[in-house]
Tab-separated table of C-alpha atoms in Angstrom:
chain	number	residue	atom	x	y	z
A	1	UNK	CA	-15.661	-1.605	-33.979
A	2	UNK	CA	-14.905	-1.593	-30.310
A	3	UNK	CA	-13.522	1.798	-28.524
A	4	UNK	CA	-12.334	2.449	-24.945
A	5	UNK	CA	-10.382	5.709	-23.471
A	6	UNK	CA	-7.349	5.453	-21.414
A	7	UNK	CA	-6.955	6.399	-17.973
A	8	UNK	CA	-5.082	8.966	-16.608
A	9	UNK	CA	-2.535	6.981	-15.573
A	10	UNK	CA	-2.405	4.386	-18.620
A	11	UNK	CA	-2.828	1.245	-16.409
A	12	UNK	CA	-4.974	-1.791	-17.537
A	13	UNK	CA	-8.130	-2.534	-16.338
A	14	UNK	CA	-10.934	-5.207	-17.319
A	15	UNK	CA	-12.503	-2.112	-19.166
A	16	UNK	CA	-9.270	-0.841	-20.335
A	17	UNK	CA	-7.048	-3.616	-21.609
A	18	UNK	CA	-4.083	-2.377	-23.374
A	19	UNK	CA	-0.869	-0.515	-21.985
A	20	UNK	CA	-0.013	2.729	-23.508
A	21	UNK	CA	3.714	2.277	-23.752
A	22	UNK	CA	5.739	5.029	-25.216
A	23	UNK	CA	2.922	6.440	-26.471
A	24	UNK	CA	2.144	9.019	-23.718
A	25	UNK	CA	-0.635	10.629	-26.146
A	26	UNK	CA	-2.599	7.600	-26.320
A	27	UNK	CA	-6.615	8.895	-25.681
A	28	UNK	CA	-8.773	5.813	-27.384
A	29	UNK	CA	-8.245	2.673	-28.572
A	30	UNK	CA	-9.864	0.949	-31.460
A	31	UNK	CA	-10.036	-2.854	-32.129
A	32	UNK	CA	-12.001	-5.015	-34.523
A	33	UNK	CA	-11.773	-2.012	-37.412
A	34	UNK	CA	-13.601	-2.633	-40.283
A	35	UNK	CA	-12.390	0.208	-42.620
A	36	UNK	CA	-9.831	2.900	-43.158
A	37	UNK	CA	-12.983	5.086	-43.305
A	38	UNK	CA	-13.975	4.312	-39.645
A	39	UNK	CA	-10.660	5.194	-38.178
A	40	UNK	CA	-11.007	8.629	-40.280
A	41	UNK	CA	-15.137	9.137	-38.810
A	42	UNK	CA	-13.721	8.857	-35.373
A	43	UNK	CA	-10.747	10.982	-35.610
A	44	UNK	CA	-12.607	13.382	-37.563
A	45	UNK	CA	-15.612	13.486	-34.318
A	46	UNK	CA	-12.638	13.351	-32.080
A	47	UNK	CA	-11.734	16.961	-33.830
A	48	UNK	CA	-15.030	18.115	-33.864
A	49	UNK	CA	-15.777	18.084	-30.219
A	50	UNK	CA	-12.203	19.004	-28.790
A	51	UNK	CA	-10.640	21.474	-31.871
A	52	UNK	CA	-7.797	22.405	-28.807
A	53	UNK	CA	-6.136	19.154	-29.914
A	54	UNK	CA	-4.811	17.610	-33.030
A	55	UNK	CA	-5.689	13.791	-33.133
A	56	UNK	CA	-3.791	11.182	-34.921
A	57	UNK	CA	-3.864	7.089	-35.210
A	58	UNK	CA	-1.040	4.507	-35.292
A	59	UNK	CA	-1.383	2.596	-38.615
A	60	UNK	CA	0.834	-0.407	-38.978
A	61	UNK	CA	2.699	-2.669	-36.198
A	62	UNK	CA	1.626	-1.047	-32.592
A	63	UNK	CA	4.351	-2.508	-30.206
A	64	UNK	CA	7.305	-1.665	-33.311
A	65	UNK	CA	5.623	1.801	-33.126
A	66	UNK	CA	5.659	1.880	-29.526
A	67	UNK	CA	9.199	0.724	-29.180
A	68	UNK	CA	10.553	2.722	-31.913
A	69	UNK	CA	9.190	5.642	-31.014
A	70	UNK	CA	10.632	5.724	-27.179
A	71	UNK	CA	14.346	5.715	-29.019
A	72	UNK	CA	13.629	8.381	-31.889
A	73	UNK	CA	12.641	10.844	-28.916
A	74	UNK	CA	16.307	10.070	-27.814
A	75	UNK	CA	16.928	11.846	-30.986
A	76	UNK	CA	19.804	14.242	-29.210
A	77	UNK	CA	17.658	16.766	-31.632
A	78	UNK	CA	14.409	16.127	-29.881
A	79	UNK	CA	14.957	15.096	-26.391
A	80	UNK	CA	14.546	17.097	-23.266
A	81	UNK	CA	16.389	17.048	-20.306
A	82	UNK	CA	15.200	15.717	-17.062
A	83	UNK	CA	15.306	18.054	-14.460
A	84	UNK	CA	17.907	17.123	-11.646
A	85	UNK	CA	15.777	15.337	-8.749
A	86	UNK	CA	13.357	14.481	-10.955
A	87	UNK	CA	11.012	11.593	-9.718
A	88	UNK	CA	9.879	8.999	-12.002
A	89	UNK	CA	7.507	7.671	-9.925
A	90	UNK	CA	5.842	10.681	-9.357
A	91	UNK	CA	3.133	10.670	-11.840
A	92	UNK	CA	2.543	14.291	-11.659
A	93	UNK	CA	6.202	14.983	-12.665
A	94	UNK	CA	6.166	12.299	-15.254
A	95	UNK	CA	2.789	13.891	-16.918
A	96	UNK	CA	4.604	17.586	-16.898
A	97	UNK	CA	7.104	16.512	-17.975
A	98	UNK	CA	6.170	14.398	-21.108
A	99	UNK	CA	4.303	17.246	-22.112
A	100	UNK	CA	7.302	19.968	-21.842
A	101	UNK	CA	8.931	17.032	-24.043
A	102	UNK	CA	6.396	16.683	-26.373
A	103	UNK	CA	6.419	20.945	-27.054
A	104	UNK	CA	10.130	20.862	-27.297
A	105	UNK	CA	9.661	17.983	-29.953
A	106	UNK	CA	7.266	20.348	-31.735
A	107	UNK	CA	9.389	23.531	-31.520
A	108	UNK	CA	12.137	21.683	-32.246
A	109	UNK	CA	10.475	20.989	-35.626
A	110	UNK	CA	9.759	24.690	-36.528
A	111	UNK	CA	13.327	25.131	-35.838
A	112	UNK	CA	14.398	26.968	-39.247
A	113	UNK	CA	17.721	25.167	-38.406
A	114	UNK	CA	16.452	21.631	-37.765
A	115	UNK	CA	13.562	21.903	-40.885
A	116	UNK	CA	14.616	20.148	-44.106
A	117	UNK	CA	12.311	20.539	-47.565
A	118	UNK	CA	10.995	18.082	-49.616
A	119	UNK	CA	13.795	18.562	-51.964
A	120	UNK	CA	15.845	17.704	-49.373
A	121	UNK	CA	14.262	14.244	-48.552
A	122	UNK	CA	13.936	13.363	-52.502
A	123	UNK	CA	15.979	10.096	-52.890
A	124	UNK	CA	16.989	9.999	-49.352
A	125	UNK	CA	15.440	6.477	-48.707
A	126	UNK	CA	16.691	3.368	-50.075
A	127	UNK	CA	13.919	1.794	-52.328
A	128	UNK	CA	13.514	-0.560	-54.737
A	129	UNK	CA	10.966	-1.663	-57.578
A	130	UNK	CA	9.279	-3.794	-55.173
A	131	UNK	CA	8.470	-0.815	-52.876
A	132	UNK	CA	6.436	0.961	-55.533
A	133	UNK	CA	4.437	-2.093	-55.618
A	134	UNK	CA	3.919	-1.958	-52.147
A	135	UNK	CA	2.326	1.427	-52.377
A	136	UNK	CA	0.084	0.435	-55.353
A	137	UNK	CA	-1.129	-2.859	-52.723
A	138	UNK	CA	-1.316	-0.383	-49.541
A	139	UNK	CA	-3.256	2.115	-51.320
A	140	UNK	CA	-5.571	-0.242	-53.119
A	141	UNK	CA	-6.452	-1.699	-49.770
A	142	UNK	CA	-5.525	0.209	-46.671
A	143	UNK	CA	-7.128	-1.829	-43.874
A	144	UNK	CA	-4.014	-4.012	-45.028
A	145	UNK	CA	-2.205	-1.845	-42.869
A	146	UNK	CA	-3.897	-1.482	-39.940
A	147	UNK	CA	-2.860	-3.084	-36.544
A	148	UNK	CA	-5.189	-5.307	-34.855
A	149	UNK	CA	-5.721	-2.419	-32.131
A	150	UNK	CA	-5.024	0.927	-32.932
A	151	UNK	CA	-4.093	4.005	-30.721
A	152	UNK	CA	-5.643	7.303	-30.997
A	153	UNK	CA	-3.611	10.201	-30.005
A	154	UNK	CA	-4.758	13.292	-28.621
A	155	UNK	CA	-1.608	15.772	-28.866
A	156	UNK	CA	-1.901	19.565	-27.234
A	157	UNK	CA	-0.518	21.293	-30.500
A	158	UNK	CA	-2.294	24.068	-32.777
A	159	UNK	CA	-1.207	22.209	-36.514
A	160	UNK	CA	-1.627	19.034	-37.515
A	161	UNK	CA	1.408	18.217	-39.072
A	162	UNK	CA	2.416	19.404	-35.286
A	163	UNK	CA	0.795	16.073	-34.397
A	164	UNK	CA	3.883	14.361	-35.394
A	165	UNK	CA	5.476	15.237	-32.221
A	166	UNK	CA	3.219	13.552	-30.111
A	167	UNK	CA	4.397	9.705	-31.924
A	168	UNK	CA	8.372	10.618	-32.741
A	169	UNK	CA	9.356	7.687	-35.197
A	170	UNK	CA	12.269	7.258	-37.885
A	171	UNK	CA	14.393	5.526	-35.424
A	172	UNK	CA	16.548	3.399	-37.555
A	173	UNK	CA	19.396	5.397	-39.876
A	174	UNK	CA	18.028	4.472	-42.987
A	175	UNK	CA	14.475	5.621	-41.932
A	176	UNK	CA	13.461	8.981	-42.463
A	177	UNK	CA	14.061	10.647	-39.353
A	178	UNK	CA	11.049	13.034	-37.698
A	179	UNK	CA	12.529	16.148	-39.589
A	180	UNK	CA	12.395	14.023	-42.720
A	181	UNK	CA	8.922	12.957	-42.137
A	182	UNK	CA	7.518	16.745	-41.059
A	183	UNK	CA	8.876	18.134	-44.481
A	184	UNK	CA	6.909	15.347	-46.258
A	185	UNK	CA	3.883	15.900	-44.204
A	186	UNK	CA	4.197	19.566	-44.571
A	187	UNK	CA	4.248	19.659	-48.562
A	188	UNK	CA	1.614	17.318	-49.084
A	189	UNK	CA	-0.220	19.437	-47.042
A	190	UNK	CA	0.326	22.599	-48.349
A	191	UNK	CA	0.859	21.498	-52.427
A	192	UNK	CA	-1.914	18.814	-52.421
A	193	UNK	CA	-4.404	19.549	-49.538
A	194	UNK	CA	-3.517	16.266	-47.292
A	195	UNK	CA	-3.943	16.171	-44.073
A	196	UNK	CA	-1.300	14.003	-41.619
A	197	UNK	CA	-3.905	11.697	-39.987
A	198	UNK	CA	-1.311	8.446	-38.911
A	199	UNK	CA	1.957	7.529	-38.457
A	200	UNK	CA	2.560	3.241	-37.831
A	201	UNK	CA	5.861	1.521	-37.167
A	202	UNK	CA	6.816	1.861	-41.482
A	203	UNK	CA	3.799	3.814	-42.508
A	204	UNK	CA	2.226	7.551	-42.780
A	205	UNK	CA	-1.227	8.215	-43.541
A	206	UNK	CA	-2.481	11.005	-45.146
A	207	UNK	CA	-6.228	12.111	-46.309
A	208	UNK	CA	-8.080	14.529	-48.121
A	209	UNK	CA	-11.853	16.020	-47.729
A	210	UNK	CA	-12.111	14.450	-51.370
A	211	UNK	CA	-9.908	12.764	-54.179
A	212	UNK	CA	-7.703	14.670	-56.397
A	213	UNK	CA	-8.875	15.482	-59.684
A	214	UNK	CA	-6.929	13.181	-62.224
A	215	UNK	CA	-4.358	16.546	-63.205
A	216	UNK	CA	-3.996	17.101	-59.521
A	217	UNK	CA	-3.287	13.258	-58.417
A	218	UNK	CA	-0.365	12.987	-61.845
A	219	UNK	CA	1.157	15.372	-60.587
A	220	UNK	CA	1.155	14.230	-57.002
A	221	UNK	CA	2.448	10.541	-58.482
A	222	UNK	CA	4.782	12.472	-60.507
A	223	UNK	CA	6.194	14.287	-57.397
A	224	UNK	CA	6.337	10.714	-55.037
A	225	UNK	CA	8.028	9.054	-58.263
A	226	UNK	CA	11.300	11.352	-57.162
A	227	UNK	CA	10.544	11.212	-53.847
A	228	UNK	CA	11.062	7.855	-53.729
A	229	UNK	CA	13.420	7.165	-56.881
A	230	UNK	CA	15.509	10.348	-57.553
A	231	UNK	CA	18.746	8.420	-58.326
A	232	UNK	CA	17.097	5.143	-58.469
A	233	UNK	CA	16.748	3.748	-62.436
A	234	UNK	CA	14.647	0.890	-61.328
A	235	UNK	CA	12.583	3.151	-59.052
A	236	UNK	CA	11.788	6.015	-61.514
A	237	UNK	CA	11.274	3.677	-64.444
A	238	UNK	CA	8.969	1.166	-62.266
A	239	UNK	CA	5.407	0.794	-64.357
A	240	UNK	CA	3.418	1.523	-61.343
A	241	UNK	CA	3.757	5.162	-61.266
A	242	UNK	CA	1.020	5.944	-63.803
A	243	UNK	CA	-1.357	3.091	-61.923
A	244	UNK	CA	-0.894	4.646	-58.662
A	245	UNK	CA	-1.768	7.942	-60.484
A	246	UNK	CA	-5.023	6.138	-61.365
A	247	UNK	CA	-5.604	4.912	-58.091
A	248	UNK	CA	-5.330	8.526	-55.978
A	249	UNK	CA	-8.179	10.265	-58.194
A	250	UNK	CA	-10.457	7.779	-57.434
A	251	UNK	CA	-9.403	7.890	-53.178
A	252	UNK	CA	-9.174	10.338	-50.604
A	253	UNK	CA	-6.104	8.669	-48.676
A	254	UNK	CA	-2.822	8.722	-49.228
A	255	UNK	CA	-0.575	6.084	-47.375
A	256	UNK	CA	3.218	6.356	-47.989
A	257	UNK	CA	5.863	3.704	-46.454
A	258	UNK	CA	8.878	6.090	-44.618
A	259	UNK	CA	11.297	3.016	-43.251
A	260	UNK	CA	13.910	0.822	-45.404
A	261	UNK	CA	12.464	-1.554	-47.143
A	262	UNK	CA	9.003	-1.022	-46.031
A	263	UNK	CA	7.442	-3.732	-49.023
A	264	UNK	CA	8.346	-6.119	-46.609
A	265	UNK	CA	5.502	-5.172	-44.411
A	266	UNK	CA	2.554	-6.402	-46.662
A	267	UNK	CA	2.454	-9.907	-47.869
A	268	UNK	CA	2.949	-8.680	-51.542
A	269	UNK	CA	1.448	-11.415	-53.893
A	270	UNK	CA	2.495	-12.640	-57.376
A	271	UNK	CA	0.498	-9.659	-59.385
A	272	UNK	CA	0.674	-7.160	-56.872
């Protein structure tokens, strides 16, 4: 695995290689990752040494996260107003404020007015059959997921599932929106012990200290089979269910798809 740190200013450089786009957070970047379980070492180190910052990866599709996320902070929900006279080439403005934006973005989500439950996002997204194979073959095989280069995200907030704010994403309509996403992060956090570790372009990623016990991880399948199907016959009655109930106890990850039709971004062969 390669790493470098971004500059200040997010320019290229023969050291530093890759442009940080709209992701203003960006504090490493990874390339030639072997395992989900090396992304998770370095965040968790990352953590370790600076516990005044939440740290999160992108997963899938870096330039659709990149370019998705610049529009969902448009969100008239999320975004901050520039101050009048405000200088965009004035990189100390630009750094304050994408930081005032980035707080805003994580009030806004403790907003008792804005916040939505996880009853609230059951059935919300569009699936079909073929997406509950998708998260049997993403959670089978993570790395599946994971972007050539990925971006680690160093985001001043006090929570993890904060962290959110600092990579806004759910841009199209019949995504889940950022408010949709935080009450999914929240609950697995708080029913089932997962941690929000990254967010791609179609993709959340989630992980626990260790795997659920085999009650603990039915239920959780159990709970994601009306997440994702409440509403849905060929959803809720999809065989895959009890496999990926199977497949949880025996992994400390948890990687859920949050955009429509989010199958389509594995190469799902016959069998999977």
């Amino acid at each position: 695995m390669r790493t470098g740190t971004f500059a200040p200013d997010g320019q290229p450089t023969q050291e530093q290689p890759f442009r940080k786009g709209n992701l203003a957070c960006s504090h490493e970047w990874l390339e030639d990752v072997a395992s989900l379980d090396e992304v998770l070492a370095r965040l968790d180190a990352l953590r370790a040494a600076d516990p005044a910052h939440c740290y999160l990866s992108t997963l899938d599709d870096l330039d659709q996260c990149s370019y998705t996320c610049g529009h969902a902070s448009q969100d008239e929900r999320l975004y901050l107003e520039v101050p009048e006279g405000f200088d965009w080439e004035d990189p100390v403005q630009l750094t304050a404020w994408e930081r005032d934006s980035l707080l805003h973005r994580a009030g806004q989500l403790r907003n008792p007015e804005l916040m939505q439950s996880w009853e609230q996002v059951c059935g919300t997204l569009c699936t079909i059959g073929p997406d509950v194979d998708a998260l049997l073959a993403a959670n089978r095989a993570p790395e599946q997921l994971l972007d050539d280069v990925l971006y680690l995200q160093r985001v001043p907030v006090a929570a993890q599932d904060l962290a959110i704010a600092g990579l806004p994403n759910g841009y199209f309509s019949a995504d889940w929106d950022m408010f949709q996403n935080h009450a999914v992060i929240r609950h697995l956090g708080q029913a089932h012990g997962y941690a929000f570790f990254g967010m791609g372009a179609s993709w959340l990623g989630f992980a626990r200290a260790q795997p659920p016990d085999a009650a603990m991880a039915r239920q959780l399948a159990a709970e994601l089979r009306q997440l994702y199907g409440k509403g849905r016959e060929e959803v809720l009655e999809h065989g895959g269910w009890a496999q990926l109930a199977a497949l949880l106890a025996q992994r400390r990850t948890l990687l859920l798809g949050y955009t429509e039709s989010f199958a389509e971004t594995l190469d799902l062969g016959e069998g999977d």
